[in-house]
PDB file of C-alpha atoms and ligand atoms in Angstrom:
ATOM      1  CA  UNK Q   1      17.986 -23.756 -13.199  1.00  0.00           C
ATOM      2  CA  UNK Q   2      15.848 -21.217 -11.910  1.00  0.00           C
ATOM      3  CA  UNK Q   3      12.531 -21.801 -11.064  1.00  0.00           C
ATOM      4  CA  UNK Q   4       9.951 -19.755 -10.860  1.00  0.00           C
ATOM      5  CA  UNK Q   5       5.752 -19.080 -10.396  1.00  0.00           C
ATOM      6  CA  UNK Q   6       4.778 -16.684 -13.024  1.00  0.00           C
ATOM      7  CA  UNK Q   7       5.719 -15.466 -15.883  1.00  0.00           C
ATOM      8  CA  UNK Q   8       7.757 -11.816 -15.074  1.00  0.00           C
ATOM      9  CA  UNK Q   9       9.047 -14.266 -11.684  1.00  0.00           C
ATOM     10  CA  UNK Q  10      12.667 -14.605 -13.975  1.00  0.00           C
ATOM     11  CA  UNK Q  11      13.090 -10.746 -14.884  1.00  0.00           C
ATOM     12  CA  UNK Q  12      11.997  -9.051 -11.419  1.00  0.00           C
ATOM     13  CA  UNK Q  13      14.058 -11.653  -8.865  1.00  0.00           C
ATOM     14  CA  UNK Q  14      16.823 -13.329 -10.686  1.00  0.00           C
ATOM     15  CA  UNK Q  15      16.521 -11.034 -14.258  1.00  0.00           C
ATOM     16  CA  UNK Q  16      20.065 -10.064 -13.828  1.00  0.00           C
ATOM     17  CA  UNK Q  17      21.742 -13.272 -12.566  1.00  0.00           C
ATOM     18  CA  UNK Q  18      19.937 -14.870 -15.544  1.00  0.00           C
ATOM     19  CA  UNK Q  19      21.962 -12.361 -17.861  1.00  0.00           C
ATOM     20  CA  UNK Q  20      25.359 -12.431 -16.279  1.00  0.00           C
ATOM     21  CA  UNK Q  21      25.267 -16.261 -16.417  1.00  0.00           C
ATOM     22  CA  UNK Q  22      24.131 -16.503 -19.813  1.00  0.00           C
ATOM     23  CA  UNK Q  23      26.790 -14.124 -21.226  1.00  0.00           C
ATOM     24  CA  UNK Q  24      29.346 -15.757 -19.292  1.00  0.00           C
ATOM     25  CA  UNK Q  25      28.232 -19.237 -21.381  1.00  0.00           C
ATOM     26  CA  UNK Q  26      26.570 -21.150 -18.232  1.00  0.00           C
ATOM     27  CA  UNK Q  27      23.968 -22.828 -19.543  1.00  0.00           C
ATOM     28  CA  UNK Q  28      20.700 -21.326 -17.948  1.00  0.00           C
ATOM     29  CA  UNK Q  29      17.566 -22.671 -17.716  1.00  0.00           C
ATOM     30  CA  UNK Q  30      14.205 -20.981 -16.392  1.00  0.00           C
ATOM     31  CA  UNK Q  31      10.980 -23.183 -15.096  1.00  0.00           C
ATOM     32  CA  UNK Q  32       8.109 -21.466 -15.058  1.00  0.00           C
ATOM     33  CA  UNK Q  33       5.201 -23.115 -12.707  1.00  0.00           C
ATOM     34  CA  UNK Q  34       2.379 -21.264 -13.824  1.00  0.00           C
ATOM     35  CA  UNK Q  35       0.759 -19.776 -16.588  1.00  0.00           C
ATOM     36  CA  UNK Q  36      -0.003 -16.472 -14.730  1.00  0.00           C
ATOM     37  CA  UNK Q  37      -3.480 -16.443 -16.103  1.00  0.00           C
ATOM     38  CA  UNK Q  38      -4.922 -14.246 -12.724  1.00  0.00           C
ATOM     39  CA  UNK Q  39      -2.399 -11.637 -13.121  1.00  0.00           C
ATOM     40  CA  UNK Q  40      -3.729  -8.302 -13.625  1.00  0.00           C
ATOM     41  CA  UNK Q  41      -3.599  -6.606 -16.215  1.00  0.00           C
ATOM     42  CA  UNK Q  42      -1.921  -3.139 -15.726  1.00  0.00           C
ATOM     43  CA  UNK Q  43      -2.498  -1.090 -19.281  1.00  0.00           C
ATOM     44  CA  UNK Q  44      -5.959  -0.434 -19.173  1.00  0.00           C
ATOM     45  CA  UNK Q  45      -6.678  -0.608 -22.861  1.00  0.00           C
ATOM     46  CA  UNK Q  46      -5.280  -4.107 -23.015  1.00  0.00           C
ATOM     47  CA  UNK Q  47      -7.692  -4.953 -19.669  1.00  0.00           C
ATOM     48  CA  UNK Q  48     -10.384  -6.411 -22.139  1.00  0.00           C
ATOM     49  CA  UNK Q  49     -12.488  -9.735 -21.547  1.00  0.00           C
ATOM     50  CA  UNK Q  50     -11.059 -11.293 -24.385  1.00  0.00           C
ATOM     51  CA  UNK Q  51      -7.269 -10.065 -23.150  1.00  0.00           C
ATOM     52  CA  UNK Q  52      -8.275 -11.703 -19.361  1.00  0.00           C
ATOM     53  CA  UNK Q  53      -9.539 -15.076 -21.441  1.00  0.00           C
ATOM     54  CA  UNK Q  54      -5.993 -15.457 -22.715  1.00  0.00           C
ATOM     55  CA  UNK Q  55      -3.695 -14.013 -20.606  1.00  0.00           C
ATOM     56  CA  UNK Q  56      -1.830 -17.183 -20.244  1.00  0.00           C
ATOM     57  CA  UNK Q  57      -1.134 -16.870 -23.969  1.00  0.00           C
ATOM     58  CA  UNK Q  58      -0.205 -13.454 -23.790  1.00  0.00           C
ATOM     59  CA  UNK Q  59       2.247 -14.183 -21.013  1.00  0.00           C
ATOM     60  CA  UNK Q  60       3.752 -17.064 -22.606  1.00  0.00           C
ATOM     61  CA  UNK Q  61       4.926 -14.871 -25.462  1.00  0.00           C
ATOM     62  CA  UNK Q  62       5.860 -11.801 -23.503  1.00  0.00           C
ATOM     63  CA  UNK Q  63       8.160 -14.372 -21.221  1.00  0.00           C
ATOM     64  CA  UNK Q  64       9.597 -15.403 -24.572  1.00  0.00           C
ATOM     65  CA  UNK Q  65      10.927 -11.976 -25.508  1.00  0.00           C
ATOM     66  CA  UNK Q  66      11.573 -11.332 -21.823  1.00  0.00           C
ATOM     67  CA  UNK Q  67      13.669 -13.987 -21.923  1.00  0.00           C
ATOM     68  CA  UNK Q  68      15.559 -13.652 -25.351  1.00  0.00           C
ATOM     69  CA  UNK Q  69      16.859 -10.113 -24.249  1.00  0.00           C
ATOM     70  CA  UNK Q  70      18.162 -12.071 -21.561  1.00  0.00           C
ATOM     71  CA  UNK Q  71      20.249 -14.497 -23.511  1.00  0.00           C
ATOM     72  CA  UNK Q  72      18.290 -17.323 -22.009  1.00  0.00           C
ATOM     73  CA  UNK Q  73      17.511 -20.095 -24.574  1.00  0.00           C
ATOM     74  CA  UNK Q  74      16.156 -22.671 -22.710  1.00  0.00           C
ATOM     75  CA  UNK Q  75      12.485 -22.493 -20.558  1.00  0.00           C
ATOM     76  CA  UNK Q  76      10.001 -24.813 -19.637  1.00  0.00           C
ATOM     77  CA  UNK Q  77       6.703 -24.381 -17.562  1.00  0.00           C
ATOM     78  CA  UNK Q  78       5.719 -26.919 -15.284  1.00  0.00           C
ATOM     79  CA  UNK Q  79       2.123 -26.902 -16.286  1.00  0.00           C
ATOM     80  CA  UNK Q  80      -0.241 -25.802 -13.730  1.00  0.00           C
ATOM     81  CA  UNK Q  81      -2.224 -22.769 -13.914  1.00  0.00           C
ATOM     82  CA  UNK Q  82      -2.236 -19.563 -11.502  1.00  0.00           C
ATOM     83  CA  UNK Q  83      -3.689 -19.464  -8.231  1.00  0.00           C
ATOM     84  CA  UNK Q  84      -4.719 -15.998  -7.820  1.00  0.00           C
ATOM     85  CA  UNK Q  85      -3.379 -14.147  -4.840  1.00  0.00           C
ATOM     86  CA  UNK Q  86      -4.308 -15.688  -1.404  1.00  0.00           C
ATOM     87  CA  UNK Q  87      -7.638 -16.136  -0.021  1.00  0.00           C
ATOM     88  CA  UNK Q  88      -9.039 -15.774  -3.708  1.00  0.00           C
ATOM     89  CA  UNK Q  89     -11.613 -18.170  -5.259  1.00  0.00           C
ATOM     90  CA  UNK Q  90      -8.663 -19.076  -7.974  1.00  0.00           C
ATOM     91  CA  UNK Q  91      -6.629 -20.937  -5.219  1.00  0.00           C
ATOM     92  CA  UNK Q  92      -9.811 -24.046  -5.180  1.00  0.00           C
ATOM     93  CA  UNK Q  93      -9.329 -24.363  -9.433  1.00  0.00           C
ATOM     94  CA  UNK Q  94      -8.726 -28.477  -9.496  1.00  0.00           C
ATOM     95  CA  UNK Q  95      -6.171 -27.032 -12.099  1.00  0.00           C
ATOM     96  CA  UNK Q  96      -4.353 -24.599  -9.804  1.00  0.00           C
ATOM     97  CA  UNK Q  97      -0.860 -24.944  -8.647  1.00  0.00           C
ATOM     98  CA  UNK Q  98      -2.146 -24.756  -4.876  1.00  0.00           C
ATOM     99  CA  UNK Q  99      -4.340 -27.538  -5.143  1.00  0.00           C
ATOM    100  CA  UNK Q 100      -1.783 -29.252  -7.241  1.00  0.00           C
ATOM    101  CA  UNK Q 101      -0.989 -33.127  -5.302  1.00  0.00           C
ATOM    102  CA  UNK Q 102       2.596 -31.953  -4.027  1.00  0.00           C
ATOM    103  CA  UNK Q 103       4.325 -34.994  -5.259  1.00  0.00           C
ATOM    104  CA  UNK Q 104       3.066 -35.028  -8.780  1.00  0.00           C
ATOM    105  CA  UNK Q 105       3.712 -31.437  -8.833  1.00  0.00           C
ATOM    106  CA  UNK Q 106       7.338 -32.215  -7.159  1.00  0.00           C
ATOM    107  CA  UNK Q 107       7.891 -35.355  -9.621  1.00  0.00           C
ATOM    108  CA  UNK Q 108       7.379 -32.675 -13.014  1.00  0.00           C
ATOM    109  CA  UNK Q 109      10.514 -30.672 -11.281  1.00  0.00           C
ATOM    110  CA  UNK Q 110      12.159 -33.807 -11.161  1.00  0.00           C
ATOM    111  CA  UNK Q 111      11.982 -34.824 -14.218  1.00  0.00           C
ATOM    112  CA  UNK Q 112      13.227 -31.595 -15.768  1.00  0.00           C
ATOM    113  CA  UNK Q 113      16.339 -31.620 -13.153  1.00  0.00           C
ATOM    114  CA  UNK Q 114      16.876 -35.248 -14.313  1.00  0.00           C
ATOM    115  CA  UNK Q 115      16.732 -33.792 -18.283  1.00  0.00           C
ATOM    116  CA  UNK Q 116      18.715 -30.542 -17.773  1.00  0.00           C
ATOM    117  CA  UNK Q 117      21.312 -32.041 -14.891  1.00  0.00           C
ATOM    118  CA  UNK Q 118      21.715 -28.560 -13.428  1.00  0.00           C
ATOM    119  CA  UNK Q 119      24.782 -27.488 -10.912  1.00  0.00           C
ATOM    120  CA  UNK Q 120      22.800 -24.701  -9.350  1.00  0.00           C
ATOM    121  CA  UNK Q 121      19.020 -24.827  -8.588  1.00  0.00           C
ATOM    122  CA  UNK Q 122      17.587 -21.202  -7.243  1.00  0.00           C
ATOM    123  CA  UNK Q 123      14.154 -20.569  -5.747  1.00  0.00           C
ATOM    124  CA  UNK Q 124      12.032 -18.655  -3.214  1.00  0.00           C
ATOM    125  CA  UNK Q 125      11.847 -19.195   0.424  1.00  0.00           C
ATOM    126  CA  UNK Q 126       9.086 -20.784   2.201  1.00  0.00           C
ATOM    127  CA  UNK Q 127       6.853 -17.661   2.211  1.00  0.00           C
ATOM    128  CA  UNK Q 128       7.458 -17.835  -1.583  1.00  0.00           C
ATOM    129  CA  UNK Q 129       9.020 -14.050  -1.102  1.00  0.00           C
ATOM    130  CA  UNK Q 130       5.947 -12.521   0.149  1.00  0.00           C
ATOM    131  CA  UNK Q 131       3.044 -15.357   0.582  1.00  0.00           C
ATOM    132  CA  UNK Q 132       1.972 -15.720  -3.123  1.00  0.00           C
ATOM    133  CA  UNK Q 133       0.368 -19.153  -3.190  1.00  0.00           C
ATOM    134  CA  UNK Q 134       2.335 -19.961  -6.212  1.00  0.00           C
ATOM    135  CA  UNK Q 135       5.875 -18.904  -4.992  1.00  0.00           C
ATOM    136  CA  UNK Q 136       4.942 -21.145  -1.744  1.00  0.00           C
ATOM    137  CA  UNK Q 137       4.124 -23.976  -3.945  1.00  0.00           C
ATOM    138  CA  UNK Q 138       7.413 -22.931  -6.760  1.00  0.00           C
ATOM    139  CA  UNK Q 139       9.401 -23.297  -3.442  1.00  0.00           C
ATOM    140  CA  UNK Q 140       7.844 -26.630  -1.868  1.00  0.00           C
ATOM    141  CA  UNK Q 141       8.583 -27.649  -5.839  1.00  0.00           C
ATOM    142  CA  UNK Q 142      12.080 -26.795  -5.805  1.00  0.00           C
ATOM    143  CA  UNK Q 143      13.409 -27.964  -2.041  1.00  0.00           C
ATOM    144  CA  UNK Q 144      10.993 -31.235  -3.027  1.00  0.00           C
ATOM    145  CA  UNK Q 145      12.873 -31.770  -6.558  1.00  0.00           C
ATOM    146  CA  UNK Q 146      16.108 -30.868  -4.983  1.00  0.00           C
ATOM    147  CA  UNK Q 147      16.124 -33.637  -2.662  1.00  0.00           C
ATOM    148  CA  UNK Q 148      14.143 -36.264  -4.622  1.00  0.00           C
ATOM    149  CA  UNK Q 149      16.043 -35.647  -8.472  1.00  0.00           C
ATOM    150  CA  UNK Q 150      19.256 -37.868  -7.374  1.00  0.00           C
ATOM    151  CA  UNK Q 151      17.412 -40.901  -5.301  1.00  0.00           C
ATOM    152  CA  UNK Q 152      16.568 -43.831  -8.493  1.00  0.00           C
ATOM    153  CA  UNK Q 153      14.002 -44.611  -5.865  1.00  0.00           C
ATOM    154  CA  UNK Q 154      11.969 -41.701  -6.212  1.00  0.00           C
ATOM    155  CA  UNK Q 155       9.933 -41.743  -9.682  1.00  0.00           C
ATOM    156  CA  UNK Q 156      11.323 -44.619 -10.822  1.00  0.00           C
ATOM    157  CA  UNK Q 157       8.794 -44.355 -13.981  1.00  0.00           C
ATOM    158  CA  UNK Q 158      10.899 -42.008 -15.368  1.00  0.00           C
ATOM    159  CA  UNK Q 159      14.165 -43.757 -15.546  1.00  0.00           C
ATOM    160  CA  UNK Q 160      12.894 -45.989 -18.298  1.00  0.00           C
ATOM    161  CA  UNK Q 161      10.825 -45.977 -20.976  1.00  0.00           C
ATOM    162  CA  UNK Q 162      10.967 -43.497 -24.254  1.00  0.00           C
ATOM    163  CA  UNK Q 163      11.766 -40.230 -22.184  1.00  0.00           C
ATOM    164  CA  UNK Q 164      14.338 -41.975 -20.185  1.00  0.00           C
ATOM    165  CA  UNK Q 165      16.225 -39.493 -17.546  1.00  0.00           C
ATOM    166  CA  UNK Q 166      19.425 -40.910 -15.430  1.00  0.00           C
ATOM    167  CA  UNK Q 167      19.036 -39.858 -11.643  1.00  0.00           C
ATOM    168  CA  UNK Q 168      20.761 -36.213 -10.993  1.00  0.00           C
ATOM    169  CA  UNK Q 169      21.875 -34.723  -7.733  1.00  0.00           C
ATOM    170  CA  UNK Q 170      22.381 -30.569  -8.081  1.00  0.00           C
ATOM    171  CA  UNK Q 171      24.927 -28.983  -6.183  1.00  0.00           C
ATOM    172  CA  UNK Q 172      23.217 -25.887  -4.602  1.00  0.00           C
ATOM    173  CA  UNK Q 173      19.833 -24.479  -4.033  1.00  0.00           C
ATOM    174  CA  UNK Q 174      19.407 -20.935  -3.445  1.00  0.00           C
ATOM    175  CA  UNK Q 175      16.606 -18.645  -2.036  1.00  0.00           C
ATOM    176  CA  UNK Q 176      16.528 -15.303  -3.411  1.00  0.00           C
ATOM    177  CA  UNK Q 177      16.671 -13.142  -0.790  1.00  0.00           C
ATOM    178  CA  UNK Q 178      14.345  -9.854  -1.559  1.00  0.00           C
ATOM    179  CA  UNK Q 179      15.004  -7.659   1.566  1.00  0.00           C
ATOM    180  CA  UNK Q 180      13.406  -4.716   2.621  1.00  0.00           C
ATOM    181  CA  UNK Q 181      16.402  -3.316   4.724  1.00  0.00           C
ATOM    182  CA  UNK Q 182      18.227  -0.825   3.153  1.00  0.00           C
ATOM    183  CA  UNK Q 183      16.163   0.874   0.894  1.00  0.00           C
ATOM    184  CA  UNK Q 184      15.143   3.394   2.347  1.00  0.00           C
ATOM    185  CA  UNK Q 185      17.152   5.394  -0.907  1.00  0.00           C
ATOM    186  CA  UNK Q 186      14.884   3.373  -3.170  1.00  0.00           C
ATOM    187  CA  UNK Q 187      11.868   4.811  -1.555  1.00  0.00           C
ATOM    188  CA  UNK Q 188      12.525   8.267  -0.835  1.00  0.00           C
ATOM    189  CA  UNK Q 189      13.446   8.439  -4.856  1.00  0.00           C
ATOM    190  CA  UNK Q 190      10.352   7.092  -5.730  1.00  0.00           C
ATOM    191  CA  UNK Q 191       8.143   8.872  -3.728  1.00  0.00           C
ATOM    192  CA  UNK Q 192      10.225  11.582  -5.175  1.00  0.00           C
ATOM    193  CA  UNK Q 193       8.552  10.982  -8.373  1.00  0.00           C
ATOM    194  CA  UNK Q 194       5.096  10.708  -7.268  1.00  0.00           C
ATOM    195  CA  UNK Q 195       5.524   6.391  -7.328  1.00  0.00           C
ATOM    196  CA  UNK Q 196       4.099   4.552  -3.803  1.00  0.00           C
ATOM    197  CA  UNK Q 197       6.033   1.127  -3.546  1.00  0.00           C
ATOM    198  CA  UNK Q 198       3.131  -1.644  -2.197  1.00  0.00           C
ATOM    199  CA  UNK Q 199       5.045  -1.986   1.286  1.00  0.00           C
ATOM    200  CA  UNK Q 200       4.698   1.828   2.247  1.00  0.00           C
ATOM    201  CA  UNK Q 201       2.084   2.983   4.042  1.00  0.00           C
ATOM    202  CA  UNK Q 202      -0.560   5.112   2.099  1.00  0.00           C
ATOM    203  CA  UNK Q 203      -1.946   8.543   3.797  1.00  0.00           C
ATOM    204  CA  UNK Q 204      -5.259   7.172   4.328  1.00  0.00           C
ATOM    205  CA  UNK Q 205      -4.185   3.615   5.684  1.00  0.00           C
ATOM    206  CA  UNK Q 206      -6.651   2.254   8.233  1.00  0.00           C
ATOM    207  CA  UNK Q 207      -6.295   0.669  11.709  1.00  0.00           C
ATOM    208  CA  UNK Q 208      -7.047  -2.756   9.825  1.00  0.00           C
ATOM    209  CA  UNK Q 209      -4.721  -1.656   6.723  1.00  0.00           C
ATOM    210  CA  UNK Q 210      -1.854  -0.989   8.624  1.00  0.00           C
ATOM    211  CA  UNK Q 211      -2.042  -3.936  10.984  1.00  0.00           C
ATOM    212  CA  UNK Q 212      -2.362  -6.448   7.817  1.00  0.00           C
ATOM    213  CA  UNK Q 213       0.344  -4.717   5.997  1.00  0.00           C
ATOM    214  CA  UNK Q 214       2.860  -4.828   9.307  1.00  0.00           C
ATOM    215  CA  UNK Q 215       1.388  -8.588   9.961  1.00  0.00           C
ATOM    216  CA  UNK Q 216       2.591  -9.317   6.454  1.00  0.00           C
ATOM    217  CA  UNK Q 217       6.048  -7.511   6.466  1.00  0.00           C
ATOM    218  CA  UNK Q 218       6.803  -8.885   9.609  1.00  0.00           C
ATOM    219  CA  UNK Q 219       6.095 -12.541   8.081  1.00  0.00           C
ATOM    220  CA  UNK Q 220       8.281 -11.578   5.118  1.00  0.00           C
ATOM    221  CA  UNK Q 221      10.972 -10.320   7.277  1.00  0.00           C
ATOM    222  CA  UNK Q 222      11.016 -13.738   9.257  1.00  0.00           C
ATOM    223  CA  UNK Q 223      11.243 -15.735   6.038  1.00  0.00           C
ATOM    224  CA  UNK Q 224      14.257 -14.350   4.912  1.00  0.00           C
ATOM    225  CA  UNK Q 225      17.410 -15.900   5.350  1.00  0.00           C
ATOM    226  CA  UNK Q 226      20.717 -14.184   5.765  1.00  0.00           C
ATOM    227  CA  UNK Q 227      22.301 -13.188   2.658  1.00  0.00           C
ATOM    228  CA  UNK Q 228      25.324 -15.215   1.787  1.00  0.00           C
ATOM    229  CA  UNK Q 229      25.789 -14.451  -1.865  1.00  0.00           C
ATOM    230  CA  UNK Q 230      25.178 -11.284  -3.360  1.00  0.00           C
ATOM    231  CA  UNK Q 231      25.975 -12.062  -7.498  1.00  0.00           C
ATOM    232  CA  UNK Q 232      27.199  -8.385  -9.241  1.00  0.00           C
ATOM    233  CA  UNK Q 233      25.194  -7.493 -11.917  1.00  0.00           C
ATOM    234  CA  UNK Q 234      25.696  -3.663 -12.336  1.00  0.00           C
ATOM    235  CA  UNK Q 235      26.485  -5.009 -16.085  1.00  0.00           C
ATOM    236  CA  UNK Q 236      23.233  -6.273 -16.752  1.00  0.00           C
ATOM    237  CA  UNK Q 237      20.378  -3.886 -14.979  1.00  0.00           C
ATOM    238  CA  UNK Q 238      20.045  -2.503 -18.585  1.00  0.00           C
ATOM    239  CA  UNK Q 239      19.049  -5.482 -19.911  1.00  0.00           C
ATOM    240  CA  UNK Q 240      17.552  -6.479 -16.300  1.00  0.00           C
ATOM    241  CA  UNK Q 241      15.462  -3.652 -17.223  1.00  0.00           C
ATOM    242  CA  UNK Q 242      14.389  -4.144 -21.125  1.00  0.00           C
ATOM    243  CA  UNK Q 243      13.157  -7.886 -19.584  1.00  0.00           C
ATOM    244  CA  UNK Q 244      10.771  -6.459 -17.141  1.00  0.00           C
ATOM    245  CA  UNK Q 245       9.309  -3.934 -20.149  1.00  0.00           C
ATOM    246  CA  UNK Q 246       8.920  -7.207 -22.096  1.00  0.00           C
ATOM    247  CA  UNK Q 247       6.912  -7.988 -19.835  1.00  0.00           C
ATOM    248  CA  UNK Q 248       3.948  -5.868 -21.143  1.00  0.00           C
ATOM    249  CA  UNK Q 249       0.586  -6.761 -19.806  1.00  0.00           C
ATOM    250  CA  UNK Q 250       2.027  -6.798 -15.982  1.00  0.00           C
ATOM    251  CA  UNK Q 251       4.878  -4.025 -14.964  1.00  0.00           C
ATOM    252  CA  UNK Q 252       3.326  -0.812 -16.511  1.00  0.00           C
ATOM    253  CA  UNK Q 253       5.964   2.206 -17.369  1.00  0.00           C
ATOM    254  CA  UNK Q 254       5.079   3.460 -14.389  1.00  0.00           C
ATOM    255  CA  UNK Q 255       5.767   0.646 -11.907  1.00  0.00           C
ATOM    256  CA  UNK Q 256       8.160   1.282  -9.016  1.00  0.00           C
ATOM    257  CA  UNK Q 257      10.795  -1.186 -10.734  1.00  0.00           C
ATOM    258  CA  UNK Q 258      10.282   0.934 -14.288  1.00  0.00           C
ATOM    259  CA  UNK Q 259      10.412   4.087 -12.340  1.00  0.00           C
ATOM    260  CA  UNK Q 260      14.307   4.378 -11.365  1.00  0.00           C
ATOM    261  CA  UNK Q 261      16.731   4.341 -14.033  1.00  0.00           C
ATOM    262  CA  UNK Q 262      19.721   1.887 -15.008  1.00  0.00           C
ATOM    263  CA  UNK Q 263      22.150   4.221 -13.322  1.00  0.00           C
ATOM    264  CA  UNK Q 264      20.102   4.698  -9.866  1.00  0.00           C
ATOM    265  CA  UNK Q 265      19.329   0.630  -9.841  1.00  0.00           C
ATOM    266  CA  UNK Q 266      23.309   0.258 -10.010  1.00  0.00           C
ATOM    267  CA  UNK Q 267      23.869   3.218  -7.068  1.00  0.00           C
ATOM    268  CA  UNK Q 268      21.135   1.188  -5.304  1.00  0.00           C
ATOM    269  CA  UNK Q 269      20.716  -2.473  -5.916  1.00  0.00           C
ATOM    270  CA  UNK Q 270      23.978  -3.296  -7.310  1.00  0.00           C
ATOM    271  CA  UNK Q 271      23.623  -7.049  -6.799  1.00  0.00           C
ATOM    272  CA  UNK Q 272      20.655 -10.064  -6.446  1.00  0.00           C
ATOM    273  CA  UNK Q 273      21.085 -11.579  -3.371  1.00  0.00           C
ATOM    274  CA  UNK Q 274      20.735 -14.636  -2.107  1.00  0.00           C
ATOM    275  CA  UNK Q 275      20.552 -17.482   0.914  1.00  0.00           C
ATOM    276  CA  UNK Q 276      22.150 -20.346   0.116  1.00  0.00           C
ATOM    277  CA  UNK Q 277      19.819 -23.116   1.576  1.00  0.00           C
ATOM    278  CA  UNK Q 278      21.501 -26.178   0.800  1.00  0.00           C
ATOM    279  CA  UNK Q 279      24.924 -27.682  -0.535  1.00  0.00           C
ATOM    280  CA  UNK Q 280      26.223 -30.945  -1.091  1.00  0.00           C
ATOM    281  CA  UNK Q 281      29.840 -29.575  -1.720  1.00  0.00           C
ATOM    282  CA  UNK Q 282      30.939 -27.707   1.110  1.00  0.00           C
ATOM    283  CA  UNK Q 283      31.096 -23.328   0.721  1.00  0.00           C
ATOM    284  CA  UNK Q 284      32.826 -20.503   2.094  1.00  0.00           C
ATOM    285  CA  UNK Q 285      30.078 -17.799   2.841  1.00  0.00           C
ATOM    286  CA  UNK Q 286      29.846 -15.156   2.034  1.00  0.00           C
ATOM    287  CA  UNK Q 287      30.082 -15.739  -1.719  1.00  0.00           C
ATOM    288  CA  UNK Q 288      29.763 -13.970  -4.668  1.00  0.00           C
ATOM    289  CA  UNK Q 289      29.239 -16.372  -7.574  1.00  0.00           C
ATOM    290  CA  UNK Q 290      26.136 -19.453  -7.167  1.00  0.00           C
ATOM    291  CA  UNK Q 291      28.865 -21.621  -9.070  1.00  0.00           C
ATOM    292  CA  UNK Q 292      31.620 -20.941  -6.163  1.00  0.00           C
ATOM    293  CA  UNK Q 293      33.039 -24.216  -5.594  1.00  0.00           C
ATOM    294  CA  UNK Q 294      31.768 -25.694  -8.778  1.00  0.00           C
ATOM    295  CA  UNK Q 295      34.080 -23.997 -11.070  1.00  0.00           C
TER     296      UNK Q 295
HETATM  297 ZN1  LIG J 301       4.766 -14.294  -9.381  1.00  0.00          ZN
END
């Protein structure tokens, strides 16, 4: 079970983990928290009023084809809508995901973990990646759910009644890990071809700018755990790839991720890595495989 903020969350962290396990049989299941009704929209003829209105409905169908070329059949959201990026008026909505009570938000998670009994639960780490609202809250979800899903004490409302779920206690939880180390390759080929990935510094950065922006990385660099599993998926970057292009409205054909092809993503980011947060049976790090010691 991966779980996730936003629509386009599944492709751009876990899109090829997603694919490997899928092919291999594993049964996968995404949850997606959000709607992802502030995300902007990058194709400027689709940037309409009306488009804006219904994002959430254009998401929900371009996660639906992102996640068919994937393989995976099963999804569910979680219900809230988007928060907007930090600081932004969208984070007060009463419907938004940051305002969301934590342990009705935590006891919707549980539910699903108590319906789909999954082995392997991945999320983000407490910065939610890189300190969108909705990743922190996907994460607080996910270590919440984790905990809670096994324990008949916690929501016992839902271990009766017409939609009756047994307790479940998951194996693993993962963080992904996204780390900036090392790629160093990645951005020298892009600015190569003219493409400025959001963590380098532009020309004309200000004083301010480049204090926020070194604030921020540093914060992002503290959040993330050491990588103990890094899962191969040289095999799947292709369809890794077609995902993210599903993904219409939000990754643009000329976003960083769109901008390298499937053989320079396999020189350069051969794997999706990962911290392995918690486990209830015992590993040998480093692994390669979330379902090492549950196969
Ligand atoms: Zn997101």
């Amino acid at each position: 079970m991966a779980v996730h903020a936003h629509p386009d969350d599944e492709s751009v962290g876990t899109g090829g983990t997603l694919a490997r396990y899928a092919a291999e049989g594993v049964r996968v299941v995404v949850v997606t928290c959000t709607g992802g009704e502030h995300g902007e929209i990058v194709v400027p003829g689709m940037d309409t009023p009306e488009n804006r209105a219904r994002l959430g409905v254009i998401r929900a169908a371009e996660l639906a084809r992102a996640l068919a070329v994937l393989g995976v059949r099963e999804h569910a959201f979680l219900g809230y809508r988007d928060s907007g990026m930090m600081g932004r008026p969208e984070n007060d909505a009463p419907d938004s995901f940051w305002r969301a009570d934590p342990d009705e938000a935590a006891g919707r998670l549980v539910r699903l973990v108590r319906r789909y009994r999954p082995d392997v639960v991945t999320t983000y780490n407490a910065f939610g990646g890189y300190g969108h609202p909705d990743h922190i809250g996907a994460h607080r979800v996910a270590v919440a759910a984790f905990e809670r899903a096994g324990d008949p004490a916690r929501y016992p409302e839902q271990l009766s009644g017409p939609d009756t779920a047994e307790p479940w206690t998951p194996a693993k939880l993962y963080e992904t890990a996204f780390t900036l180390r090392g790629r160093e390759r990645v951005i020298a080929r892009l600015l190569e071809r003219g493409f400025r990935p959001w963590w380098v510094a532009p020309d004309d950065e200000t004083p301010e700018q480049r204090a926020e922006r070194e604030t921020w990385l540093i914060e992002m660099e503290r959040h993330t755990g050491p990588i103990t599993t890094s899962v191969d998926v040289g095999d799947f970057l292709e369809m890794k790839l077609r995902a993210l292009a599903e993904h219409v409205s939000q990754i643009a054909a000329d976003h960083p991720f769109r901008a390298l092809t499937v053989e320079e993503w396999r020189e350069f980011a051969p794997a999706e890595e990962y911290t392995l947060r918690e486990s209830r049976i015992g590993a040998r790090i480093p692994e390669d495989d979330l379902f090492a010691g549950l196969r």
